[in-house]
Amino acid sequence: MSVTLFNTLTRTKETISGSPVKIYSCGPTVYNYAHIGNFRSYIFADILNRTLRLAGYPVLHAMNLTDVDDKTIKGAIELTQKNPGKYADLKEALHAYTAPYTEAFFADLKKLNIIPFDLHPRATDFIPAMLDLVERLIQAGIAYEQDGSVYYRIAEKKDYGKLSRVDLDKNKTGTRYNTDEYDKDDVRDFVLWKAEGKDGVHWHSDHGDGRPGWHLECSAMIHEIFKGPIDIHTGGVDLIFPHHENEIAQSEAAYGGEFVKHWAHCEHLLVDNRKMSKSAGNFFTLRDLLEQGKKPEVLRYFLLSAHYSQKINFTSDALDMAAASVDKFFSLMNRLGRTAKNQADVSPVLAAASEKARQNFLAELADDLNTPRALAVVHEYMREANAFIDTAKENLAAGDHTTILETLRFFDKLLGIIDLMPQAGVSAELQALLDERNQARAAKDFKRADALRDQLLKAGYKILDTKTGSHLEKV
Ligand SMILES: [Zn+2]
């Protein structure tokens, strides 16, 4: 099945091609723990990855780690000040500073069951490629040196601004930016190689000691890894300008030809309808949320519940709704675990409905990764499956049992929640004890309910009673 995706460059939906499909996703700057907004962007990359694989495309997917920029350098300097004499030089301190955040990033990806990307290039491993890119731009007459730094002269690139459609009339020729990030719509020459004195982290170059600009890092790594144009480049909408605009400018001027066929961007995540910020007190890392008892499978489901091109609002109600949906999925899985299986003929009606649900699910995803509509297909199927089990009075033909289970597992190739479900290891026997305890509680037989609770505790599980039902969790 072919997959279409909205292309920010052309503002139209286009069919993805490539064998393999070469994808580069802007990853984290490893100077602190990633927040839930960052994870929206990583989940978006994961959904793209999973959808293409599900649709039969071979994929080669890279997500970079920015380990040198103003923030990481500041951290490295602080680290050496706190530990005088501990590090041979600032580069060693930089690695020491970024290592735990890099490790935390990978641990967080795992917690949200984001499939590992094929490649995770680190900026500091690609300095020669970055200097080569600077040299090419100087040779082409597009970059110029000033006070030990090298800048990109945007007036030399006739189609500068084609991705963001930024207003070029605001261009102040000859004015420069010396930092990695600057205000939206303010177009100026940007830094490719930034001079750094002895007090900063630096590498030697013909233009003086310095370090790469952030935009330069991605362009050089893409060229070095993929050796040519790539099919899809992803990131959050806040990266369209200036980061991605500058990547295009550098790569096309240095290497010639097209840089990226398809640009894909996901929207912001809001918390209680406001932009997340530390000062507003609505800033959460993934770690914060898990410590608050939020479930990773619920967070994952929540992030899939809105289309990537729409803003998503992180609220306690929205999380409750996601939790209820996840519960329905797990309840059906658990119910299947308890149904009797017999050798009766399989139902052609169920087989046809299951096949249709799979096809519809994939078709919704293949249409610009429409996760909300794909989830609607899952819910419709769960209603049908539950009704089928009702009619069969919990006594299913073995073939029908397999059909439903396999269909749920097919959906999970995208949802990615089964591996995260706390009750994944719960046997039918334990589930039966939990059901009996719930029945006893409903009948106000608290003595019996407590006895069953203790029995479950002895088996190593505690009961979690939530608004949406009871679950077992390993003690
Ligand atoms: Zn980037």
JSON list of C-alpha atoms and ligand atoms in Angstrom, two decimals, residues 24 26 218 243 247, ligand 1:
[
{"chain": "A", "resi": 24, "resn": "TYR", "atom": "CA", "xyz": [16.11, 11.99, 9.07]},
{"chain": "A", "resi": 26, "resn": "CYS", "atom": "CA", "xyz": [15.76, 16.16, 14.24]},
{"chain": "A", "resi": 218, "resn": "CYS", "atom": "CA", "xyz": [22.17, 18.34, 10.55]},
{"chain": "A", "resi": 243, "resn": "HIS", "atom": "CA", "xyz": [16.57, 25.56, 11.32]},
{"chain": "A", "resi": 247, "resn": "GLU", "atom": "CA", "xyz": [19.59, 23.26, 6.34]},
{"chain": "B", "resi": 1, "resn": "ZN", "atom": "ZN", "xyz": [18.09, 19.36, 12.76]}
]
